[in-house]
PDB file of C-alpha atoms in Angstrom:
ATOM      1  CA  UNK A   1     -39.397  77.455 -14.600  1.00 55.00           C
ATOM      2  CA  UNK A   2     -38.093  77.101 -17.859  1.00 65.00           C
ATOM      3  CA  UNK A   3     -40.323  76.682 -20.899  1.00 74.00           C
ATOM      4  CA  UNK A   4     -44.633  76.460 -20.446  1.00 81.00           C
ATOM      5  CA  UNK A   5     -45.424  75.999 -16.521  1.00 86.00           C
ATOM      6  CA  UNK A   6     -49.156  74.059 -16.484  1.00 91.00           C
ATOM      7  CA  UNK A   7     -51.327  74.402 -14.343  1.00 93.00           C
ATOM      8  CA  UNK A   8     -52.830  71.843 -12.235  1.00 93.00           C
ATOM      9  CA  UNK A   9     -56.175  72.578 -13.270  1.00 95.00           C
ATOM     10  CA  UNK A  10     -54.866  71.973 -16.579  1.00 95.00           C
ATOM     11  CA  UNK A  11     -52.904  68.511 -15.656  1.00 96.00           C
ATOM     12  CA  UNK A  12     -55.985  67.412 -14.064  1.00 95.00           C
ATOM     13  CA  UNK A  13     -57.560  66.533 -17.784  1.00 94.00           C
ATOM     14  CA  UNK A  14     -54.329  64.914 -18.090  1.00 97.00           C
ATOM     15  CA  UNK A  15     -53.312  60.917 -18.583  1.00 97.00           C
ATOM     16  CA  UNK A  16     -51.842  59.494 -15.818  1.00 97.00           C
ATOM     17  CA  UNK A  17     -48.639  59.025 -17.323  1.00 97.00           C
ATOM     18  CA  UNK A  18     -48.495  62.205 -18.893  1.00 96.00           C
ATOM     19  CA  UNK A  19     -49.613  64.177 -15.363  1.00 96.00           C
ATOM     20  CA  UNK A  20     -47.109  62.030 -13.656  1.00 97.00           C
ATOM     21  CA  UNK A  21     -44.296  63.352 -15.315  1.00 95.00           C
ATOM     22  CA  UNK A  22     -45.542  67.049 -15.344  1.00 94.00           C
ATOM     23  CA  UNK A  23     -45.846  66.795 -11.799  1.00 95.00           C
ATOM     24  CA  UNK A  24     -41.546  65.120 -11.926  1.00 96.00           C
ATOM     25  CA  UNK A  25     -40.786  67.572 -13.564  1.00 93.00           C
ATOM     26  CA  UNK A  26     -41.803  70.880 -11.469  1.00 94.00           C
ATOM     27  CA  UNK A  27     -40.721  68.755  -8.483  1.00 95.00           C
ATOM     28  CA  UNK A  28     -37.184  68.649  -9.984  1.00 95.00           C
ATOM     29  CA  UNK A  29     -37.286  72.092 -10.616  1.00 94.00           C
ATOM     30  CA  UNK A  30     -38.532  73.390  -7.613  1.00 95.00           C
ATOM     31  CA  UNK A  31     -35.493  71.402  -5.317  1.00 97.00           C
ATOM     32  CA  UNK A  32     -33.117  72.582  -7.682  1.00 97.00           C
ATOM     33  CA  UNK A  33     -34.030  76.418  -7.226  1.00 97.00           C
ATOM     34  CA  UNK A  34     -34.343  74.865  -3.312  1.00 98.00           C
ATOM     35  CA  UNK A  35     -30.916  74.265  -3.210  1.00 98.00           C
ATOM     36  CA  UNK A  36     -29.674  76.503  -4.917  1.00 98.00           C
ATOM     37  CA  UNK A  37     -31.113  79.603  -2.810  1.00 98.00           C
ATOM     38  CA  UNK A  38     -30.117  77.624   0.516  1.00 98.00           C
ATOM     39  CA  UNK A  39     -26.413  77.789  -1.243  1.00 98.00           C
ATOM     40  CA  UNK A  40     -26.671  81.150  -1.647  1.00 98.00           C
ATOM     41  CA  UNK A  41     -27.845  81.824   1.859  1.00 96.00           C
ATOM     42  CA  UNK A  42     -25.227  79.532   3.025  1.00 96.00           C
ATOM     43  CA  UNK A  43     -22.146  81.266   1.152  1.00 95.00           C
ATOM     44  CA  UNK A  44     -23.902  84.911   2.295  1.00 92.00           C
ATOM     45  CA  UNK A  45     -23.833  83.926   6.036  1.00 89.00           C
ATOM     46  CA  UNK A  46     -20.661  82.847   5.696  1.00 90.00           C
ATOM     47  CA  UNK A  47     -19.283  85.775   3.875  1.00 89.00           C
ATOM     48  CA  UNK A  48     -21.031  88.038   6.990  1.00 88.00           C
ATOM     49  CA  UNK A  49     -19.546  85.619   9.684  1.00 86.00           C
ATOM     50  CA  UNK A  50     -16.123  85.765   8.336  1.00 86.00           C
ATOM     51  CA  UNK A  51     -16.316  89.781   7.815  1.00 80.00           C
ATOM     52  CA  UNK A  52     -14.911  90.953  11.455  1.00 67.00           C
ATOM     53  CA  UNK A  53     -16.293  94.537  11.004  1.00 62.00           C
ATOM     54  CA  UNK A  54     -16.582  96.969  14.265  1.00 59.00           C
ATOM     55  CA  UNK A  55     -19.365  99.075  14.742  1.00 61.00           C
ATOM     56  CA  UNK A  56     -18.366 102.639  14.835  1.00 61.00           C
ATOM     57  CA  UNK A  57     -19.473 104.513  17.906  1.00 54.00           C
TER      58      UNK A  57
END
């Protein structure tokens, strides 16, 4: 995550408001690294699906 990461212990002493948006924030960051690893995986399996390779005997 870039920048600080808190800790929900340390949210907990938090606002609301303030907690709130903590909490947006690693959300957001968390489905973008989400999709972007299920992209990867995607292109990869895709990449070994297209490759037509024989096994050598």
């Amino acid at each position: 995550m870039p920048g600080y990461a808190y800790t929900d212990k340390q949210i907990q002493g938090w606002p609301t408001a303030a907690a709130a948006a903590a909490l947006w924030e690693r959300c957001h960051y968390l489905e973008t690294q989400a999709d972007y690893w299920k992209r990867r995986c995607e292109s990869a399996e895709a990449r070994m699906l297209a490759h037509d390779c024989m096994e050598e005997s």
